[in-house]
Amino acid sequence: MSHVNPDPEPERSTGLEPGGGVPPGETPPAESSMPEAGPRETHNPTKGWAKGPLTLILALVILIAAFFLVYALVLIL
C-alpha cells in the first residue's frame, strides 16, 4: 500500500508565503483527495429487496385488501 501525502508542497505551490500562509486576494492551493482514507471494501452486498420478503409483503397486503373488500360488501348487502 503506498501512501499519498495530501498536503501541498510549499516549494512547488504558487502564492504561498513562508510558513505556508496565503497572502490576501490569493486562492489557497486545493486539497488533494485522500484515496486511502478508509478501509478497503471487498464485499458489497446487493441493494434492494430480496424476492422472498417482497413476495410475502405483497401477499399480505393483497390478503388484507381482500378482507376489507369482502367486509365492505357484507355490510352493503
CSV table of N, CA and C in Angstrom, one decimal:
chain,number,residue,atom,x,y,z
A,1,MET,N,0.8,-1.2,0.0
A,1,MET,CA,0.0,0.0,0.0
A,1,MET,C,0.9,1.2,0.0
A,2,SER,N,0.7,2.1,-0.9
A,2,SER,CA,1.5,3.3,-1.0
A,2,SER,C,0.7,4.4,-0.3
A,3,HIS,N,1.5,5.3,0.3
A,3,HIS,CA,0.9,6.5,1.0
A,3,HIS,C,1.0,7.7,0.1
A,4,VAL,N,-0.1,8.5,0.0
A,4,VAL,CA,-0.1,9.7,-0.8
A,4,VAL,C,-0.2,10.8,0.2
A,5,ASN,N,0.7,11.8,0.2
A,5,ASN,CA,0.7,12.9,1.2
A,5,ASN,C,-0.4,13.9,0.6
A,6,PRO,N,-1.4,14.2,1.4
A,6,PRO,CA,-2.5,15.1,0.9
A,6,PRO,C,-2.1,16.6,1.0
A,7,ASP,N,-1.0,16.9,1.7
A,7,ASP,CA,-0.6,18.3,1.9
A,7,ASP,C,0.1,18.8,0.7
A,8,PRO,N,-0.1,20.1,0.3
A,8,PRO,CA,0.7,20.6,-0.9
A,8,PRO,C,2.2,20.8,-0.5
A,9,GLU,N,3.0,20.8,-1.5
A,9,GLU,CA,4.4,21.0,-1.3
A,9,GLU,C,4.7,22.5,-1.4
A,10,PRO,N,5.2,23.2,-0.3
A,10,PRO,CA,5.4,24.6,-0.4
A,10,PRO,C,6.3,25.1,-1.4
A,11,GLU,N,7.3,24.2,-1.8
A,11,GLU,CA,8.3,24.7,-2.8
A,11,GLU,C,7.7,24.8,-4.2
A,12,ARG,N,6.7,24.0,-4.4
A,12,ARG,CA,6.1,23.9,-5.8
A,12,ARG,C,4.8,24.6,-5.9
A,13,SER,N,4.2,25.1,-4.8
A,13,SER,CA,2.9,25.8,-4.8
A,13,SER,C,3.1,27.3,-4.9
A,14,THR,N,2.4,27.9,-5.9
A,14,THR,CA,2.5,29.3,-6.1
A,14,THR,C,1.6,30.1,-5.1
A,15,GLY,N,2.0,31.2,-4.7
A,15,GLY,CA,1.2,32.1,-3.8
A,15,GLY,C,1.3,31.8,-2.4
A,16,LEU,N,2.2,30.9,-1.9
A,16,LEU,CA,2.3,30.7,-0.5
A,16,LEU,C,3.5,31.5,0.1
A,17,GLU,N,3.2,32.1,1.2
A,17,GLU,CA,4.2,32.9,1.9
A,17,GLU,C,5.1,31.9,2.8
A,18,PRO,N,6.2,32.3,3.2
A,18,PRO,CA,7.0,31.5,4.1
A,18,PRO,C,6.2,31.1,5.3
A,19,GLY,N,6.2,29.8,5.7
A,19,GLY,CA,5.4,29.3,6.8
A,19,GLY,C,4.1,28.7,6.3
A,20,GLY,N,3.8,28.8,5.0
A,20,GLY,CA,2.6,28.2,4.5
A,20,GLY,C,1.3,29.1,4.4
A,21,GLY,N,1.5,30.4,4.8
A,21,GLY,CA,0.3,31.3,4.8
A,21,GLY,C,0.0,31.7,3.3
A,22,VAL,N,-1.2,32.3,3.1
A,22,VAL,CA,-1.6,32.7,1.8
A,22,VAL,C,-1.8,34.2,1.9
A,23,PRO,N,-1.2,35.0,1.0
A,23,PRO,CA,-1.4,36.5,1.0
A,23,PRO,C,-2.9,36.8,0.7
A,24,PRO,N,-3.4,38.0,1.1
A,24,PRO,CA,-4.7,38.4,0.8
A,24,PRO,C,-5.0,38.5,-0.7
A,25,GLY,N,-6.1,38.0,-1.1
A,25,GLY,CA,-6.5,38.0,-2.6
A,25,GLY,C,-6.0,36.8,-3.3
A,26,GLU,N,-5.3,36.0,-2.7
A,26,GLU,CA,-4.7,34.8,-3.4
A,26,GLU,C,-5.6,33.6,-3.0
A,27,THR,N,-5.8,32.7,-3.9
A,27,THR,CA,-6.5,31.5,-3.7
A,27,THR,C,-5.6,30.4,-3.1
A,28,PRO,N,-6.0,29.8,-2.0
A,28,PRO,CA,-5.1,28.8,-1.5
A,28,PRO,C,-5.1,27.5,-2.4
A,29,PRO,N,-4.0,26.7,-2.3
A,29,PRO,CA,-4.0,25.5,-3.1
A,29,PRO,C,-5.1,24.6,-2.7
A,30,ALA,N,-5.6,23.8,-3.7
A,30,ALA,CA,-6.6,22.9,-3.4
A,30,ALA,C,-6.1,21.7,-2.7
A,31,GLU,N,-7.0,21.1,-1.9
A,31,GLU,CA,-6.6,19.8,-1.3
A,31,GLU,C,-6.7,18.7,-2.3
A,32,SER,N,-5.8,17.8,-2.1
A,32,SER,CA,-5.9,16.6,-2.9
A,32,SER,C,-6.8,15.6,-2.3
A,33,SER,N,-7.4,14.7,-3.0
A,33,SER,CA,-8.2,13.7,-2.4
A,33,SER,C,-7.4,12.7,-1.7
A,34,MET,N,-8.1,12.0,-0.7
A,34,MET,CA,-7.3,11.1,0.1
A,34,MET,C,-7.8,9.7,-0.3
A,35,PRO,N,-7.1,9.0,-1.2
A,35,PRO,CA,-7.6,7.7,-1.7
A,35,PRO,C,-7.5,6.7,-0.7
A,36,GLU,N,-6.7,6.8,0.4
A,36,GLU,CA,-6.6,5.8,1.4
A,36,GLU,C,-7.2,6.3,2.7
A,37,ALA,N,-8.3,6.9,2.6
A,37,ALA,CA,-9.0,7.5,3.8
A,37,ALA,C,-9.6,6.4,4.6
A,38,GLY,N,-10.1,5.3,4.1
A,38,GLY,CA,-10.8,4.3,4.8
A,38,GLY,C,-10.3,2.9,4.5
A,39,PRO,N,-10.9,1.9,5.1
A,39,PRO,CA,-10.5,0.6,4.8
A,39,PRO,C,-11.0,0.1,3.5
A,40,ARG,N,-10.4,-0.8,2.9
A,40,ARG,CA,-10.8,-1.3,1.6
A,40,ARG,C,-12.0,-2.2,1.7
A,41,GLU,N,-13.0,-1.9,0.9
A,41,GLU,CA,-14.3,-2.7,1.0
A,41,GLU,C,-14.2,-3.8,-0.1
A,42,THR,N,-14.2,-5.0,0.4
A,42,THR,CA,-14.1,-6.1,-0.5
A,42,THR,C,-15.5,-6.8,-0.8
A,43,HIS,N,-16.4,-6.6,0.1
A,43,HIS,CA,-17.7,-7.2,0.0
A,43,HIS,C,-18.8,-6.1,-0.1
A,44,ASN,N,-19.4,-6.0,-1.2
A,44,ASN,CA,-20.5,-5.0,-1.3
A,44,ASN,C,-21.8,-5.8,-1.6
A,45,PRO,N,-22.7,-5.9,-0.6
A,45,PRO,CA,-23.9,-6.7,-0.9
A,45,PRO,C,-24.8,-6.0,-1.9
A,46,THR,N,-25.7,-6.8,-2.5
A,46,THR,CA,-26.6,-6.2,-3.5
A,46,THR,C,-27.6,-5.3,-2.8
A,47,LYS,N,-28.0,-4.3,-3.4
A,47,LYS,CA,-29.0,-3.3,-2.9
A,47,LYS,C,-30.4,-3.7,-3.3
A,48,GLY,N,-31.4,-3.4,-2.5
A,48,GLY,CA,-32.8,-3.7,-2.8
A,48,GLY,C,-33.3,-4.9,-2.0
A,49,TRP,N,-34.6,-5.1,-2.3
A,49,TRP,CA,-35.3,-6.2,-1.5
A,49,TRP,C,-35.0,-7.5,-2.2
A,50,ALA,N,-35.0,-8.6,-1.4
A,50,ALA,CA,-34.9,-9.9,-2.0
A,50,ALA,C,-36.3,-10.3,-2.5
A,51,LYS,N,-36.4,-11.3,-3.3
A,51,LYS,CA,-37.7,-11.7,-3.9
A,51,LYS,C,-38.6,-12.3,-2.9
A,52,GLY,N,-38.1,-13.1,-1.9
A,52,GLY,CA,-38.9,-13.8,-0.9
A,52,GLY,C,-39.6,-12.8,0.0
A,53,PRO,N,-38.9,-11.9,0.7
A,53,PRO,CA,-39.6,-11.0,1.6
A,53,PRO,C,-40.6,-10.1,0.9
A,54,LEU,N,-40.2,-9.6,-0.3
A,54,LEU,CA,-41.1,-8.7,-1.1
A,54,LEU,C,-42.4,-9.5,-1.5
A,55,THR,N,-42.3,-10.7,-1.9
A,55,THR,CA,-43.5,-11.5,-2.2
A,55,THR,C,-44.4,-11.7,-1.0
A,56,LEU,N,-43.8,-12.0,0.2
A,56,LEU,CA,-44.6,-12.2,1.4
A,56,LEU,C,-45.3,-10.9,1.8
A,57,ILE,N,-44.6,-9.8,1.7
A,57,ILE,CA,-45.3,-8.5,2.0
A,57,ILE,C,-46.4,-8.2,1.0
A,58,LEU,N,-46.2,-8.4,-0.3
A,58,LEU,CA,-47.2,-8.2,-1.3
A,58,LEU,C,-48.4,-9.1,-1.1
A,59,ALA,N,-48.2,-10.4,-0.7
A,59,ALA,CA,-49.3,-11.3,-0.5
A,59,ALA,C,-50.1,-10.9,0.8
A,60,LEU,N,-49.4,-10.4,1.8
A,60,LEU,CA,-50.1,-9.9,3.0
A,60,LEU,C,-50.9,-8.7,2.7
A,61,VAL,N,-50.4,-7.8,1.9
A,61,VAL,CA,-51.2,-6.6,1.5
A,61,VAL,C,-52.4,-7.0,0.7
A,62,ILE,N,-52.3,-7.9,-0.2
A,62,ILE,CA,-53.4,-8.3,-1.0
A,62,ILE,C,-54.5,-9.0,-0.1
A,63,LEU,N,-54.0,-9.8,0.8
A,63,LEU,CA,-54.9,-10.5,1.7
A,63,LEU,C,-55.7,-9.6,2.6
A,64,ILE,N,-55.0,-8.6,3.1
A,64,ILE,CA,-55.7,-7.5,3.9
A,64,ILE,C,-56.7,-6.7,3.1
A,65,ALA,N,-56.3,-6.4,1.9
A,65,ALA,CA,-57.2,-5.6,1.0
A,65,ALA,C,-58.4,-6.4,0.6
A,66,ALA,N,-58.2,-7.7,0.4
A,66,ALA,CA,-59.4,-8.6,0.0
A,66,ALA,C,-60.3,-8.7,1.2
A,67,PHE,N,-59.7,-8.8,2.5
A,67,PHE,CA,-60.6,-8.9,3.7
A,67,PHE,C,-61.5,-7.7,3.8
A,68,PHE,N,-60.9,-6.5,3.6
A,68,PHE,CA,-61.7,-5.3,3.8
A,68,PHE,C,-62.7,-5.1,2.6
A,69,LEU,N,-62.4,-5.6,1.5
A,69,LEU,CA,-63.3,-5.6,0.4
A,69,LEU,C,-64.5,-6.5,0.6
A,70,VAL,N,-64.3,-7.7,1.1
A,70,VAL,CA,-65.3,-8.6,1.5
A,70,VAL,C,-66.2,-8.0,2.6
A,71,TYR,N,-65.5,-7.5,3.6
A,71,TYR,CA,-66.2,-6.9,4.8
A,71,TYR,C,-67.1,-5.8,4.3
A,72,ALA,N,-66.6,-4.9,3.4
A,72,ALA,CA,-67.5,-3.8,2.9
A,72,ALA,C,-68.7,-4.3,2.1
A,73,LEU,N,-68.4,-5.4,1.3
A,73,LEU,CA,-69.6,-6.0,0.6
A,73,LEU,C,-70.6,-6.6,1.5
A,74,VAL,N,-70.2,-7.2,2.6
A,74,VAL,CA,-71.1,-7.8,3.5
A,74,VAL,C,-71.9,-6.7,4.2
A,75,LEU,N,-71.3,-5.6,4.5
A,75,LEU,CA,-72.0,-4.5,5.2
A,75,LEU,C,-73.1,-3.9,4.2
A,76,ILE,N,-72.7,-3.8,3.0
A,76,ILE,CA,-73.6,-3.2,2.0
A,76,ILE,C,-74.8,-4.1,1.7
A,77,LEU,N,-74.6,-5.4,1.6
A,77,LEU,CA,-75.7,-6.3,1.3
A,77,LEU,C,-76.4,-6.7,2.6
